[in-house]
Coordinates of C-alpha atoms in Angstrom, one line a residue:
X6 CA -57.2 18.8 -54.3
X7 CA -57.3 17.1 -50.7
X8 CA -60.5 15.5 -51.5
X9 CA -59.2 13.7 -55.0
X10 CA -55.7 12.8 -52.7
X11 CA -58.2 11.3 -50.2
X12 CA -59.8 9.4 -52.4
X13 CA -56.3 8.4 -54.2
X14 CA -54.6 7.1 -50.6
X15 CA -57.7 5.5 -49.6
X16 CA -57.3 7.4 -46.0
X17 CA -58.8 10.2 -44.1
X18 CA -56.9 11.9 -41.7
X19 CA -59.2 13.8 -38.8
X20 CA -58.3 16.1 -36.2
X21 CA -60.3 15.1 -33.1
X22 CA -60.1 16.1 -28.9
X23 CA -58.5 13.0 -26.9
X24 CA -59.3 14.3 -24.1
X25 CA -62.9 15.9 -24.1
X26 CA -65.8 13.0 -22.9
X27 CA -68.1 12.4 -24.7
X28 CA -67.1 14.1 -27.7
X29 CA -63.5 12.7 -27.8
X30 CA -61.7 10.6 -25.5
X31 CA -59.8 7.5 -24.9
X32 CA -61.8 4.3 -24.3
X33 CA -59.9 1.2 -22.2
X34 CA -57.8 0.2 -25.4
X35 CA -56.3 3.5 -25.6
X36 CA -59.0 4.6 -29.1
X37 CA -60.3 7.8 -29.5
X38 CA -64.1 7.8 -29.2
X39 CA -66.6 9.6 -28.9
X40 CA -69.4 11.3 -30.5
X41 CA -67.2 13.5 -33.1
X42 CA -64.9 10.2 -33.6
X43 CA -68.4 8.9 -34.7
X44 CA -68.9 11.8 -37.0
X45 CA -65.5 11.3 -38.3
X46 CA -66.5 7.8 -39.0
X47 CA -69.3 8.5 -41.4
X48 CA -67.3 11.0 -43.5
X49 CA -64.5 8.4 -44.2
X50 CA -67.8 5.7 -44.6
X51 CA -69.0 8.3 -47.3
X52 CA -65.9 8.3 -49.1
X53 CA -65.0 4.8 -49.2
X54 CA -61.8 5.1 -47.6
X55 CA -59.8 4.1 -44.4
X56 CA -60.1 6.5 -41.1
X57 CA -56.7 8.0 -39.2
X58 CA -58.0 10.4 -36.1
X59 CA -54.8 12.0 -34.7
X60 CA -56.0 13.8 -31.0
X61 CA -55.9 17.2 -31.5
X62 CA -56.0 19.9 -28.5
X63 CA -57.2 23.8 -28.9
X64 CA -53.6 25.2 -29.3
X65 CA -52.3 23.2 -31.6
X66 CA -56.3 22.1 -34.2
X67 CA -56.2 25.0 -36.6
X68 CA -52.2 24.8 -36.7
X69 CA -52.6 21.0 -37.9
X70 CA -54.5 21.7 -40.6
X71 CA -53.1 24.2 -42.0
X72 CA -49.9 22.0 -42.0
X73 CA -51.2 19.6 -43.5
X74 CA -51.4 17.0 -40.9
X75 CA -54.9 16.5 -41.0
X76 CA -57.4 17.1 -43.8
X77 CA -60.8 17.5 -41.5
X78 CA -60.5 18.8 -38.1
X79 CA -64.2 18.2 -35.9
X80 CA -62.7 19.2 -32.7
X81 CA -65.7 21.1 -30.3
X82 CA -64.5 24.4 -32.2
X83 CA -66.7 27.4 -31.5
X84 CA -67.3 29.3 -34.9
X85 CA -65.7 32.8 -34.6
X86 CA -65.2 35.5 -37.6
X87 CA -61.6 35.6 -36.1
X88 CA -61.2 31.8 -37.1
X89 CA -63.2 31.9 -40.3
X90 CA -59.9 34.2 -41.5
X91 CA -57.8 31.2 -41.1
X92 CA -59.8 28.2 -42.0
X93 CA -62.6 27.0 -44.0
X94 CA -65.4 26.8 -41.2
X95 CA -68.4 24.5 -43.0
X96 CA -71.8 25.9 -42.7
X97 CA -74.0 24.7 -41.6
X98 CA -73.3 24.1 -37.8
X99 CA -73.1 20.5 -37.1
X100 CA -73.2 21.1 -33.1
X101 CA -73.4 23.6 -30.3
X102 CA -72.4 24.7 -26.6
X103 CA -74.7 26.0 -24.7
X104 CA -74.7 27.4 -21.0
X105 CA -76.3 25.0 -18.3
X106 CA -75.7 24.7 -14.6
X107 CA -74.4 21.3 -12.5
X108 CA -76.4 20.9 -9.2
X109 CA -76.9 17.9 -6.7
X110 CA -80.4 16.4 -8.1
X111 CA -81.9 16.7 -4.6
X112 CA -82.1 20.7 -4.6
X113 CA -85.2 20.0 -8.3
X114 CA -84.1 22.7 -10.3
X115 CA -86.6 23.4 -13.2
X116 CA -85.7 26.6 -14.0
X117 CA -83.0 29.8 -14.2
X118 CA -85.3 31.6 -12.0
X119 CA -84.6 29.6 -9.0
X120 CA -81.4 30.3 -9.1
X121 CA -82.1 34.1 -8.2
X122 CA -80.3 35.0 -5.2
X123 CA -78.5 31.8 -4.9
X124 CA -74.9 31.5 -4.6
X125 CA -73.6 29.6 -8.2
X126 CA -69.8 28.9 -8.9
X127 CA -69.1 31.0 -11.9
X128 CA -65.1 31.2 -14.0
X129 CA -63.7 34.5 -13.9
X130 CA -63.7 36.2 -16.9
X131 CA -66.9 33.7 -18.6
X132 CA -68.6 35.6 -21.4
X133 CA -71.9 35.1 -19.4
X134 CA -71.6 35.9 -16.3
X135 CA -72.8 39.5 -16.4
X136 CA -75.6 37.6 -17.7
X137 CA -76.6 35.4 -15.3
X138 CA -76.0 37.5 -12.5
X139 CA -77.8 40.7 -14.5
X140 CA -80.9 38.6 -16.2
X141 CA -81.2 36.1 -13.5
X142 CA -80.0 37.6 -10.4
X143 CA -77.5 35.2 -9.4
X144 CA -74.9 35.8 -6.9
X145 CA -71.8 34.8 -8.8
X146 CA -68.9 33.4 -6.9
X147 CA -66.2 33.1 -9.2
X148 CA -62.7 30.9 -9.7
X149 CA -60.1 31.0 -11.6
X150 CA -60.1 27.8 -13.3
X151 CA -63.1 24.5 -13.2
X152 CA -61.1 22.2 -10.6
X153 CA -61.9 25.3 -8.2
X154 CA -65.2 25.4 -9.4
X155 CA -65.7 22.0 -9.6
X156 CA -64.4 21.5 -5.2
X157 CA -66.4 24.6 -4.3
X158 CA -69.5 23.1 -5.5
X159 CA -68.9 19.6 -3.8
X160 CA -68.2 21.3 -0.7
X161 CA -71.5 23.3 -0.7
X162 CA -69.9 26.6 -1.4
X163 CA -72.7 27.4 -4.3
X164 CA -75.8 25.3 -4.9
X165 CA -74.3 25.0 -9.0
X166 CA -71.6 25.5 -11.3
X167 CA -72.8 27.3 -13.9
X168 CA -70.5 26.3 -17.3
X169 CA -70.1 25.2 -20.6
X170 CA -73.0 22.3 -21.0
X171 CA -70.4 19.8 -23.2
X172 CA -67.9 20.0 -20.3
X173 CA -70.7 19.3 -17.3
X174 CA -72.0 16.1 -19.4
X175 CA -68.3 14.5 -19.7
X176 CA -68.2 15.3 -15.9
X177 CA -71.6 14.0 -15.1
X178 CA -70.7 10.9 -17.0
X179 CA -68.0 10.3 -13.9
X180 CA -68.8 7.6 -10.6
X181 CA -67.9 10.5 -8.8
X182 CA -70.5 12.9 -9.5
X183 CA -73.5 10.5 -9.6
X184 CA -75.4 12.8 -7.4
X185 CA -75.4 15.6 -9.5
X186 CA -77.4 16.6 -12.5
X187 CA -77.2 19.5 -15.5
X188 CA -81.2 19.8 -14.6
X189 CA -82.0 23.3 -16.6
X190 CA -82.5 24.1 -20.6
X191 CA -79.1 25.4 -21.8
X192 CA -79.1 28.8 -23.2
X193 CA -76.9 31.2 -25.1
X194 CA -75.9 28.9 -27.3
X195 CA -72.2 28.9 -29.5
X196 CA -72.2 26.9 -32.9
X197 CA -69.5 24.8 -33.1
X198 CA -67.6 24.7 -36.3
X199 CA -65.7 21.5 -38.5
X200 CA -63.1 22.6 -40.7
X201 CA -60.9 21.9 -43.7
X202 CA -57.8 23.8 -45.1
X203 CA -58.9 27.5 -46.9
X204 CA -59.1 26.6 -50.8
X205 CA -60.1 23.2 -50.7
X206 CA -63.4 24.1 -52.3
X207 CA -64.4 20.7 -53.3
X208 CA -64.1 19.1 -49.7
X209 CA -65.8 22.2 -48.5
X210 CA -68.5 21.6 -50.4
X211 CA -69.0 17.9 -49.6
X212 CA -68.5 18.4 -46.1
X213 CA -71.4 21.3 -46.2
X214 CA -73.6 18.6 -47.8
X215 CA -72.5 15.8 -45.1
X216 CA -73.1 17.8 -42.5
X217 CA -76.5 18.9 -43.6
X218 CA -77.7 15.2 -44.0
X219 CA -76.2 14.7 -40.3
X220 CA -79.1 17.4 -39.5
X221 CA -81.9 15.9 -41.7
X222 CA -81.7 12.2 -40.9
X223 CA -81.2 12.6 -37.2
X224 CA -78.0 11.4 -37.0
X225 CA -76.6 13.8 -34.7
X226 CA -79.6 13.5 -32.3
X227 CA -78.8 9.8 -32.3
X228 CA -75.4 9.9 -31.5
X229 CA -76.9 12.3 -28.3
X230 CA -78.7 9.6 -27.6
X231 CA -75.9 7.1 -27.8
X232 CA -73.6 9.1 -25.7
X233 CA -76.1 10.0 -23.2
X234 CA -75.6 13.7 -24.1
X235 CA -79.1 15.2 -22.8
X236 CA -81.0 16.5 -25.6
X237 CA -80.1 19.7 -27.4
X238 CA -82.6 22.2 -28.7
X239 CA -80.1 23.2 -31.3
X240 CA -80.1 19.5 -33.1
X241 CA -83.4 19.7 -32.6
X242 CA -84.0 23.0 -34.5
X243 CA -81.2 22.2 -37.0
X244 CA -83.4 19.0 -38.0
X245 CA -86.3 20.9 -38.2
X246 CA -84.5 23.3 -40.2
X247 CA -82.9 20.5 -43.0
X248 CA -86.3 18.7 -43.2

């Protein structure tokens, strides 16, 4: 049982993103922090024991812990049936991506709607981009990949990059962007998903509970707050839902 052999070694082991700000990333002194390498934190506070995080990227997460190198793996991991085959995804949802747009603060945006008939840097292929472009009229100009996105937009090839909200605050967070803003309530939400190996029913079952105090005492909207994520309406909701 990995939760007894946690306990027994004295250490967690956690799969986090190295490489993802604010979630994950590498401060000055070359640590992971972030506001899952806080998360991560408070589980190994919970159980008494020493914390390990080992930076983890999307290829190779789920393929740690099956292996064995890590026992937890909170790692901005969108919860799909396709992933629940391999791996023990805890409910509930202790966070969530949403779509939002990146714009320079000067053009006020307030909401979708003004964004009908606009030009807005989309990525090829994005899940909802038939969406925007059916719902709110938006003419779509699309790239293959975010640096393309990201030079379009500074060279006033669309007004805003619409993307994954997580990604625009780590960007926003940068000297370099200081004029722009994510201005606009994200929508279409994804709920992201911490995991453990399949079987491990006693860690599953803490981990459920853990994640559900996150939602009832706030602690997820204060580590928003702490990371200067803006708001979500999904902690919101989530706390609501717990209380």
């Amino acid at each position: 049982d990995v939760l007894d052999n946690i306990r027994y070694i004295g250490v967690l082991t956690v799969g986090t993103k190295a490489d993802y700000r604010p979630f994950g990333f590498l401060d000055s002194s070359g640590k992971i922090v972030g506001l899952e390498a806080d998360l991560a934190a408070d589980v190994a506070k919970r159980l008494n024991v020493r914390l390990e995080l080992v930076p983890v990227v999307a290829s190779n997460r789920i393929q740690f812990l099956q292996q064995g190198k890590i026992d937890l793996m909170i790692a901005t991991m969108s919860d799909t049936p396709e992933r629940r085959k391999i791996v023990d995804i805890i409910d509930p949802s202790y966070y969530a991506s949403g779509l939002n747009v990146m714009a320079l603060k000067t053009h006020r945006l307030t909401g979708w709607d003004m964004l009908r008939g606009k030009k807005v840097c989309l990525i090829q292929g994005a899940f909802y981009n038939k969406e925007l472009q059916e719902k709110y009229g938006v003419e779509g100009v699309a790239f293959p990949g975010t640096a393309e996105a990201y030079a379009a937009l500074k060279n006033g090839n669309c007004i805003a990059f619409a993307y994954d909200d997580t990604a625009l605050v780590g960007e926003i967070l940068k000297p370099d962007w200081s004029a722009y803003e994510m201005p606009l309530d994200s929508i279409l939400f994804v709920p992201w998903g911490l995991a453990v190996k399949p079987g491990e029913k006693a860690f599953a079952e803490f981990m459920a509970k853990t994640v559900a105090d996150w939602h009832k005492s706030g602690f997820i909207q204060q580590l928003e707050k702490k990371w200067e994520i803006k708001p979500t309406k999904f902690a919101e909701e989530m706390r609501a839902k717990q209380k």
